[in-house]
PDB file of C-alpha atoms in Angstrom:
ATOM      1  CA  UNK A   1      17.103  -5.520   6.967  1.00 86.00           C
ATOM      2  CA  UNK A   2      15.855  -4.375  10.411  1.00 96.00           C
ATOM      3  CA  UNK A   3      13.568  -6.624  12.419  1.00 97.00           C
ATOM      4  CA  UNK A   4      10.483  -5.625  14.420  1.00 98.00           C
ATOM      5  CA  UNK A   5       8.585  -7.807  16.893  1.00 98.00           C
ATOM      6  CA  UNK A   6       4.936  -6.837  17.446  1.00 98.00           C
ATOM      7  CA  UNK A   7       2.643  -8.321  20.081  1.00 98.00           C
ATOM      8  CA  UNK A   8      -1.094  -8.373  19.437  1.00 96.00           C
ATOM      9  CA  UNK A   9      -0.211  -8.215  15.754  1.00 96.00           C
ATOM     10  CA  UNK A  10      -3.340  -9.647  14.144  1.00 95.00           C
ATOM     11  CA  UNK A  11      -5.758  -6.742  14.612  1.00 92.00           C
ATOM     12  CA  UNK A  12      -6.137  -3.063  15.421  1.00 93.00           C
ATOM     13  CA  UNK A  13      -3.070  -1.021  16.281  1.00 96.00           C
ATOM     14  CA  UNK A  14      -0.810  -4.082  16.167  1.00 96.00           C
ATOM     15  CA  UNK A  15      -1.894  -4.916  12.621  1.00 96.00           C
ATOM     16  CA  UNK A  16      -1.458  -1.269  11.638  1.00 97.00           C
ATOM     17  CA  UNK A  17       2.109  -1.358  12.974  1.00 98.00           C
ATOM     18  CA  UNK A  18       2.711  -4.532  10.957  1.00 98.00           C
ATOM     19  CA  UNK A  19       1.511  -2.854   7.754  1.00 97.00           C
ATOM     20  CA  UNK A  20       3.522   0.304   8.347  1.00 98.00           C
ATOM     21  CA  UNK A  21       6.735  -1.493   9.263  1.00 98.00           C
ATOM     22  CA  UNK A  22       6.375  -3.931   6.366  1.00 97.00           C
ATOM     23  CA  UNK A  23       6.029  -0.948   4.030  1.00 97.00           C
ATOM     24  CA  UNK A  24       9.183   0.506   5.609  1.00 96.00           C
ATOM     25  CA  UNK A  25      11.104  -2.682   4.812  1.00 94.00           C
ATOM     26  CA  UNK A  26      11.207  -4.334   8.225  1.00 97.00           C
ATOM     27  CA  UNK A  27      11.352  -8.076   8.650  1.00 96.00           C
ATOM     28  CA  UNK A  28       8.570  -8.918  11.079  1.00 98.00           C
ATOM     29  CA  UNK A  29       8.015 -11.212  14.037  1.00 98.00           C
ATOM     30  CA  UNK A  30       4.268 -11.369  14.618  1.00 98.00           C
ATOM     31  CA  UNK A  31       3.046 -12.432  18.053  1.00 98.00           C
ATOM     32  CA  UNK A  32      -0.530 -13.287  19.054  1.00 97.00           C
ATOM     33  CA  UNK A  33      -2.514 -16.209  20.471  1.00 95.00           C
ATOM     34  CA  UNK A  34      -4.262 -17.321  17.266  1.00 94.00           C
ATOM     35  CA  UNK A  35      -1.711 -19.100  15.082  1.00 95.00           C
ATOM     36  CA  UNK A  36      -4.093 -19.533  12.143  1.00 95.00           C
ATOM     37  CA  UNK A  37      -4.823 -15.815  12.071  1.00 95.00           C
ATOM     38  CA  UNK A  38      -1.119 -15.014  12.415  1.00 96.00           C
ATOM     39  CA  UNK A  39      -0.324 -17.131   9.369  1.00 97.00           C
ATOM     40  CA  UNK A  40      -3.058 -15.360   7.411  1.00 96.00           C
ATOM     41  CA  UNK A  41      -1.737 -11.916   8.347  1.00 96.00           C
ATOM     42  CA  UNK A  42       1.841 -12.946   7.509  1.00 97.00           C
ATOM     43  CA  UNK A  43       0.745 -14.140   4.065  1.00 96.00           C
ATOM     44  CA  UNK A  44      -1.147 -10.906   3.396  1.00 95.00           C
ATOM     45  CA  UNK A  45       1.935  -8.882   4.287  1.00 96.00           C
ATOM     46  CA  UNK A  46       4.144 -11.049   2.079  1.00 95.00           C
ATOM     47  CA  UNK A  47       1.871 -10.633  -0.916  1.00 95.00           C
ATOM     48  CA  UNK A  48       1.400  -6.899  -0.437  1.00 95.00           C
ATOM     49  CA  UNK A  49       4.867  -5.798   0.679  1.00 95.00           C
ATOM     50  CA  UNK A  50       7.182  -8.691  -0.196  1.00 93.00           C
ATOM     51  CA  UNK A  51       8.537  -9.001   3.359  1.00 92.00           C
ATOM     52  CA  UNK A  52       9.134 -12.108   5.420  1.00 87.00           C
ATOM     53  CA  UNK A  53       7.109 -12.486   8.619  1.00 95.00           C
ATOM     54  CA  UNK A  54       7.991 -14.933  11.361  1.00 97.00           C
ATOM     55  CA  UNK A  55       4.942 -16.229  13.213  1.00 97.00           C
ATOM     56  CA  UNK A  56       5.105 -16.810  16.968  1.00 98.00           C
ATOM     57  CA  UNK A  57       1.881 -18.000  18.609  1.00 98.00           C
ATOM     58  CA  UNK A  58       2.046 -17.185  22.325  1.00 97.00           C
ATOM     59  CA  UNK A  59      -0.377 -16.314  25.105  1.00 97.00           C
ATOM     60  CA  UNK A  60       1.325 -13.530  27.050  1.00 97.00           C
ATOM     61  CA  UNK A  61      -0.729 -14.057  30.190  1.00 96.00           C
ATOM     62  CA  UNK A  62       1.128 -17.347  30.672  1.00 97.00           C
ATOM     63  CA  UNK A  63       4.748 -17.821  31.689  1.00 97.00           C
ATOM     64  CA  UNK A  64       5.221 -20.249  28.797  1.00 98.00           C
ATOM     65  CA  UNK A  65       4.084 -17.640  26.296  1.00 98.00           C
ATOM     66  CA  UNK A  66       6.247 -14.925  27.806  1.00 98.00           C
ATOM     67  CA  UNK A  67       9.287 -17.164  27.898  1.00 98.00           C
ATOM     68  CA  UNK A  68       8.864 -18.041  24.210  1.00 98.00           C
ATOM     69  CA  UNK A  69       8.812 -14.378  23.212  1.00 98.00           C
ATOM     70  CA  UNK A  70      11.692 -13.560  25.574  1.00 98.00           C
ATOM     71  CA  UNK A  71      13.813 -16.214  23.855  1.00 98.00           C
ATOM     72  CA  UNK A  72      13.105 -14.677  20.471  1.00 98.00           C
ATOM     73  CA  UNK A  73      13.953 -11.193  21.725  1.00 98.00           C
ATOM     74  CA  UNK A  74      17.280 -12.456  23.094  1.00 98.00           C
ATOM     75  CA  UNK A  75      18.181 -13.301  19.491  1.00 97.00           C
ATOM     76  CA  UNK A  76      17.923  -9.591  18.721  1.00 97.00           C
ATOM     77  CA  UNK A  77      15.384  -7.200  17.206  1.00 98.00           C
ATOM     78  CA  UNK A  78      15.618  -3.570  16.175  1.00 98.00           C
ATOM     79  CA  UNK A  79      12.118  -2.547  17.275  1.00 98.00           C
ATOM     80  CA  UNK A  80       9.782  -4.022  19.883  1.00 98.00           C
ATOM     81  CA  UNK A  81       6.128  -2.977  19.914  1.00 98.00           C
ATOM     82  CA  UNK A  82       4.402  -4.074  23.118  1.00 98.00           C
ATOM     83  CA  UNK A  83       0.833  -3.702  21.897  1.00 97.00           C
ATOM     84  CA  UNK A  84      -1.150  -6.669  23.254  1.00 95.00           C
ATOM     85  CA  UNK A  85      -3.877  -5.676  25.678  1.00 92.00           C
ATOM     86  CA  UNK A  86      -7.553  -5.921  26.607  1.00 86.00           C
ATOM     87  CA  UNK A  87     -10.215  -4.163  28.650  1.00 78.00           C
ATOM     88  CA  UNK A  88     -13.026  -5.081  31.029  1.00 68.00           C
ATOM     89  CA  UNK A  89     -16.639  -4.089  30.507  1.00 67.00           C
ATOM     90  CA  UNK A  90     -17.573  -4.088  34.168  1.00 63.00           C
ATOM     91  CA  UNK A  91     -16.629  -1.792  37.037  1.00 70.00           C
ATOM     92  CA  UNK A  92     -13.653  -2.726  39.186  1.00 66.00           C
ATOM     93  CA  UNK A  93     -15.705  -4.307  41.980  1.00 65.00           C
ATOM     94  CA  UNK A  94     -17.726  -6.332  39.464  1.00 70.00           C
ATOM     95  CA  UNK A  95     -14.766  -7.954  37.693  1.00 77.00           C
ATOM     96  CA  UNK A  96     -13.439 -11.288  39.013  1.00 82.00           C
ATOM     97  CA  UNK A  97     -10.019 -10.920  40.574  1.00 86.00           C
ATOM     98  CA  UNK A  98      -8.651 -13.565  38.198  1.00 87.00           C
ATOM     99  CA  UNK A  99      -9.487 -11.300  35.253  1.00 85.00           C
ATOM    100  CA  UNK A 100      -7.887  -8.302  36.947  1.00 89.00           C
ATOM    101  CA  UNK A 101      -4.711 -10.327  37.481  1.00 93.00           C
ATOM    102  CA  UNK A 102      -4.704 -11.410  33.825  1.00 93.00           C
ATOM    103  CA  UNK A 103      -4.847  -7.758  32.833  1.00 93.00           C
ATOM    104  CA  UNK A 104      -1.948  -6.839  35.100  1.00 95.00           C
ATOM    105  CA  UNK A 105       0.021  -9.808  33.781  1.00 97.00           C
ATOM    106  CA  UNK A 106      -0.422  -8.627  30.200  1.00 97.00           C
ATOM    107  CA  UNK A 107      -0.259  -4.854  30.607  1.00 97.00           C
ATOM    108  CA  UNK A 108       2.501  -4.703  33.216  1.00 97.00           C
ATOM    109  CA  UNK A 109       4.488  -7.929  33.652  1.00 98.00           C
ATOM    110  CA  UNK A 110       4.598  -8.729  29.931  1.00 98.00           C
ATOM    111  CA  UNK A 111       5.678  -5.174  29.054  1.00 98.00           C
ATOM    112  CA  UNK A 112       8.351  -5.287  31.767  1.00 98.00           C
ATOM    113  CA  UNK A 113       9.745  -8.688  30.828  1.00 98.00           C
ATOM    114  CA  UNK A 114       9.730  -8.217  27.066  1.00 98.00           C
ATOM    115  CA  UNK A 115      11.307  -4.769  27.336  1.00 98.00           C
ATOM    116  CA  UNK A 116      14.019  -6.208  29.584  1.00 98.00           C
ATOM    117  CA  UNK A 117      14.583  -9.028  27.106  1.00 98.00           C
ATOM    118  CA  UNK A 118      15.031  -6.623  24.186  1.00 98.00           C
ATOM    119  CA  UNK A 119      17.023  -3.747  25.676  1.00 98.00           C
ATOM    120  CA  UNK A 120      20.388  -5.377  26.519  1.00 97.00           C
ATOM    121  CA  UNK A 121      21.001  -6.312  22.883  1.00 97.00           C
ATOM    122  CA  UNK A 122      19.872  -2.898  21.710  1.00 98.00           C
ATOM    123  CA  UNK A 123      22.170  -1.170  24.175  1.00 97.00           C
ATOM    124  CA  UNK A 124      25.092  -3.361  23.139  1.00 96.00           C
ATOM    125  CA  UNK A 125      24.517  -2.443  19.471  1.00 97.00           C
ATOM    126  CA  UNK A 126      23.700   1.157  20.443  1.00 97.00           C
ATOM    127  CA  UNK A 127      20.552   1.210  18.326  1.00 97.00           C
ATOM    128  CA  UNK A 128      16.939   0.136  18.571  1.00 98.00           C
ATOM    129  CA  UNK A 129      13.619   1.178  20.040  1.00 98.00           C
ATOM    130  CA  UNK A 130      10.731  -0.005  22.187  1.00 98.00           C
ATOM    131  CA  UNK A 131       7.187   1.289  21.804  1.00 98.00           C
ATOM    132  CA  UNK A 132       4.876   0.424  24.696  1.00 98.00           C
ATOM    133  CA  UNK A 133       1.234   0.966  23.783  1.00 98.00           C
ATOM    134  CA  UNK A 134      -0.579   2.603  26.699  1.00 96.00           C
ATOM    135  CA  UNK A 135      -3.690   4.790  26.443  1.00 94.00           C
ATOM    136  CA  UNK A 136      -5.053   8.272  27.090  1.00 92.00           C
ATOM    137  CA  UNK A 137      -6.825   6.482  29.960  1.00 89.00           C
ATOM    138  CA  UNK A 138      -3.439   6.531  31.727  1.00 90.00           C
ATOM    139  CA  UNK A 139      -3.978  10.226  32.496  1.00 89.00           C
ATOM    140  CA  UNK A 140      -7.396   9.719  34.063  1.00 84.00           C
ATOM    141  CA  UNK A 141      -8.733   7.640  36.942  1.00 73.00           C
ATOM    142  CA  UNK A 142     -10.933   4.693  36.124  1.00 73.00           C
ATOM    143  CA  UNK A 143     -10.281   1.229  37.480  1.00 78.00           C
ATOM    144  CA  UNK A 144      -7.382  -1.100  36.889  1.00 85.00           C
ATOM    145  CA  UNK A 145      -7.250  -0.465  33.124  1.00 89.00           C
ATOM    146  CA  UNK A 146      -6.235   3.173  33.516  1.00 89.00           C
ATOM    147  CA  UNK A 147      -3.990   2.226  36.453  1.00 93.00           C
ATOM    148  CA  UNK A 148      -2.154  -0.393  34.409  1.00 95.00           C
ATOM    149  CA  UNK A 149      -1.720   2.016  31.506  1.00 96.00           C
ATOM    150  CA  UNK A 150      -0.434   4.707  33.865  1.00 95.00           C
ATOM    151  CA  UNK A 151       2.203   2.190  34.945  1.00 97.00           C
ATOM    152  CA  UNK A 152       3.153   1.634  31.294  1.00 98.00           C
ATOM    153  CA  UNK A 153       3.655   5.378  30.800  1.00 98.00           C
ATOM    154  CA  UNK A 154       5.747   5.780  33.956  1.00 98.00           C
ATOM    155  CA  UNK A 155       7.782   2.660  33.213  1.00 98.00           C
ATOM    156  CA  UNK A 156       8.458   3.789  29.642  1.00 98.00           C
ATOM    157  CA  UNK A 157       9.559   7.263  30.706  1.00 98.00           C
ATOM    158  CA  UNK A 158      11.778   5.826  33.437  1.00 98.00           C
ATOM    159  CA  UNK A 159      13.362   3.337  31.045  1.00 98.00           C
ATOM    160  CA  UNK A 160      13.884   6.050  28.433  1.00 98.00           C
ATOM    161  CA  UNK A 161      15.846   7.975  31.058  1.00 97.00           C
ATOM    162  CA  UNK A 162      17.944   4.866  31.701  1.00 95.00           C
ATOM    163  CA  UNK A 163      18.792   4.790  27.987  1.00 96.00           C
ATOM    164  CA  UNK A 164      19.717   8.486  27.868  1.00 94.00           C
ATOM    165  CA  UNK A 165      23.048   9.018  26.144  1.00 93.00           C
ATOM    166  CA  UNK A 166      22.549   6.054  23.832  1.00 96.00           C
ATOM    167  CA  UNK A 167      20.767   5.725  20.497  1.00 97.00           C
ATOM    168  CA  UNK A 168      18.163   3.400  22.042  1.00 98.00           C
ATOM    169  CA  UNK A 169      14.727   4.941  22.408  1.00 98.00           C
ATOM    170  CA  UNK A 170      11.767   3.952  24.571  1.00 98.00           C
ATOM    171  CA  UNK A 171       8.365   5.543  24.039  1.00 98.00           C
ATOM    172  CA  UNK A 172       4.870   5.169  25.494  1.00 98.00           C
ATOM    173  CA  UNK A 173       2.100   5.499  22.913  1.00 98.00           C
ATOM    174  CA  UNK A 174      -1.165   6.851  24.341  1.00 96.00           C
ATOM    175  CA  UNK A 175      -4.018   6.815  21.826  1.00 95.00           C
ATOM    176  CA  UNK A 176      -7.628   7.680  22.583  1.00 88.00           C
ATOM    177  CA  UNK A 177     -10.581   5.818  21.100  1.00 86.00           C
ATOM    178  CA  UNK A 178      -9.425   3.847  18.044  1.00 83.00           C
ATOM    179  CA  UNK A 179     -11.513   1.850  15.577  1.00 69.00           C
ATOM    180  CA  UNK A 180     -10.297  -1.681  16.412  1.00 60.00           C
ATOM    181  CA  UNK A 181     -11.686  -4.973  17.770  1.00 53.00           C
ATOM    182  CA  UNK A 182     -10.830  -3.871  21.327  1.00 51.00           C
ATOM    183  CA  UNK A 183     -14.331  -2.763  22.321  1.00 47.00           C
ATOM    184  CA  UNK A 184     -16.117  -5.661  20.667  1.00 50.00           C
ATOM    185  CA  UNK A 185     -13.889  -8.186  22.425  1.00 52.00           C
ATOM    186  CA  UNK A 186     -14.726  -6.589  25.777  1.00 43.00           C
ATOM    187  CA  UNK A 187     -18.449  -6.333  24.884  1.00 46.00           C
ATOM    188  CA  UNK A 188     -18.311  -2.557  25.328  1.00 47.00           C
ATOM    189  CA  UNK A 189     -21.039  -0.309  23.935  1.00 52.00           C
ATOM    190  CA  UNK A 190     -19.530   2.181  21.470  1.00 51.00           C
ATOM    191  CA  UNK A 191     -22.794   3.885  20.517  1.00 52.00           C
ATOM    192  CA  UNK A 192     -22.501   6.709  23.049  1.00 55.00           C
ATOM    193  CA  UNK A 193     -19.067   7.847  21.872  1.00 62.00           C
ATOM    194  CA  UNK A 194     -19.280  10.658  19.274  1.00 57.00           C
ATOM    195  CA  UNK A 195     -17.543   9.988  15.965  1.00 69.00           C
ATOM    196  CA  UNK A 196     -15.422  13.076  16.629  1.00 59.00           C
ATOM    197  CA  UNK A 197     -13.409  11.135  19.212  1.00 65.00           C
ATOM    198  CA  UNK A 198     -12.569   8.138  17.026  1.00 74.00           C
ATOM    199  CA  UNK A 199      -9.150   7.687  15.416  1.00 89.00           C
ATOM    200  CA  UNK A 200      -7.961   5.259  12.768  1.00 92.00           C
ATOM    201  CA  UNK A 201      -5.268   2.759  13.711  1.00 94.00           C
ATOM    202  CA  UNK A 202      -3.184   3.675  10.676  1.00 95.00           C
ATOM    203  CA  UNK A 203      -3.152   7.358  11.639  1.00 95.00           C
ATOM    204  CA  UNK A 204      -2.198   6.473  15.214  1.00 96.00           C
ATOM    205  CA  UNK A 205       0.757   4.432  13.972  1.00 97.00           C
ATOM    206  CA  UNK A 206       1.845   7.135  11.538  1.00 97.00           C
ATOM    207  CA  UNK A 207       1.998   9.699  14.343  1.00 97.00           C
ATOM    208  CA  UNK A 208       3.695   7.201  16.651  1.00 97.00           C
ATOM    209  CA  UNK A 209       6.505   6.538  14.189  1.00 98.00           C
ATOM    210  CA  UNK A 210       6.953  10.253  13.602  1.00 97.00           C
ATOM    211  CA  UNK A 211       7.184  10.897  17.349  1.00 98.00           C
ATOM    212  CA  UNK A 212       9.614   8.010  17.813  1.00 98.00           C
ATOM    213  CA  UNK A 213      11.908   9.496  15.165  1.00 97.00           C
ATOM    214  CA  UNK A 214      11.734  12.849  16.989  1.00 97.00           C
ATOM    215  CA  UNK A 215      12.723  11.290  20.304  1.00 96.00           C
ATOM    216  CA  UNK A 216       9.357  11.869  21.997  1.00 97.00           C
ATOM    217  CA  UNK A 217       8.979   9.798  25.154  1.00 97.00           C
ATOM    218  CA  UNK A 218       5.185   9.957  25.544  1.00 97.00           C
ATOM    219  CA  UNK A 219       3.270  10.135  22.266  1.00 97.00           C
ATOM    220  CA  UNK A 220      -0.384  11.244  22.309  1.00 96.00           C
ATOM    221  CA  UNK A 221      -1.644  10.986  18.721  1.00 93.00           C
ATOM    222  CA  UNK A 222      -3.983  13.635  17.346  1.00 85.00           C
ATOM    223  CA  UNK A 223      -4.440  17.242  18.444  1.00 90.00           C
ATOM    224  CA  UNK A 224      -7.841  16.481  19.984  1.00 87.00           C
ATOM    225  CA  UNK A 225      -6.338  14.127  22.526  1.00 85.00           C
ATOM    226  CA  UNK A 226      -3.302  16.310  23.133  1.00 90.00           C
ATOM    227  CA  UNK A 227      -5.724  19.021  24.253  1.00 89.00           C
ATOM    228  CA  UNK A 228      -7.744  16.590  26.396  1.00 84.00           C
ATOM    229  CA  UNK A 229      -4.605  15.368  28.179  1.00 84.00           C
ATOM    230  CA  UNK A 230      -3.249  18.895  28.634  1.00 82.00           C
ATOM    231  CA  UNK A 231      -6.536  20.160  30.091  1.00 77.00           C
ATOM    232  CA  UNK A 232      -6.870  17.045  32.232  1.00 66.00           C
ATOM    233  CA  UNK A 233      -3.558  17.794  33.941  1.00 68.00           C
ATOM    234  CA  UNK A 234      -4.905  21.189  35.002  1.00 63.00           C
ATOM    235  CA  UNK A 235      -8.249  20.018  36.395  1.00 56.00           C
ATOM    236  CA  UNK A 236      -8.911  18.995  40.023  1.00 52.00           C
ATOM    237  CA  UNK A 237      -8.780  15.246  40.592  1.00 50.00           C
ATOM    238  CA  UNK A 238     -12.446  15.125  41.626  1.00 51.00           C
ATOM    239  CA  UNK A 239     -13.576  16.719  38.371  1.00 48.00           C
ATOM    240  CA  UNK A 240     -11.392  14.312  36.397  1.00 48.00           C
ATOM    241  CA  UNK A 241     -13.037  11.450  38.277  1.00 52.00           C
ATOM    242  CA  UNK A 242     -16.496  12.675  37.267  1.00 54.00           C
ATOM    243  CA  UNK A 243     -15.418  12.873  33.635  1.00 51.00           C
ATOM    244  CA  UNK A 244     -13.931   9.386  33.819  1.00 52.00           C
ATOM    245  CA  UNK A 245     -17.135   7.937  35.277  1.00 54.00           C
ATOM    246  CA  UNK A 246     -19.220   9.485  32.497  1.00 53.00           C
ATOM    247  CA  UNK A 247     -16.818   8.173  29.892  1.00 50.00           C
ATOM    248  CA  UNK A 248     -16.890   4.693  31.451  1.00 50.00           C
ATOM    249  CA  UNK A 249     -20.656   4.483  30.994  1.00 50.00           C
ATOM    250  CA  UNK A 250     -20.034   4.412  27.231  1.00 45.00           C
ATOM    251  CA  UNK A 251     -17.409   1.670  27.428  1.00 43.00           C
TER     252      UNK A 251
END
């Protein structure tokens, strides 16, 4: 039975990955900060899908938390989903530097270290995959969140190139607005975002798994966001900045 380790596994896209992979017969390692919630999610998955779920409570903005997950990855997994992340409500200059550093620790250092912990075993077995959850924000310019997600995309593409010639795949997943707890946790106002732009976490994961099987290196779920990203690459940087500022007012 293959094993998947998912960070940020108790809600949103992480929980959707857990459901999908459990349905596909994966044994799961669920990682998040809240151990009680992890145990609850693991029990739900056991009852619904009959799969075993290992619970690993770890705060990935701490070295202790990262080291705990690294040790588990050294034991070997077949799929790593680096999903844990958060956003800031305020503008860059209004956010305390400590919070900005926490974001970089989670979005960049954690993704780097956990990917590096998983890949050697995958390469030795010549099978496995890493999905790094980024965002459509990676293709636009708005503060450290989009900057950190742009790093995730570039890092994933670069690492995928390093794995070329093997059966190990690395993919960046770049969803748009998704109905999750993300915005509530960051105290972001969702009221100004039209329903047209919202995606479901389960649909995002379904498209992600399809793209992973096809060998796609940067997955942008849903045709609406594929068009937005494609058009965004053709627009002048100043115009993209104006669009990003308008979008940020609704975050």
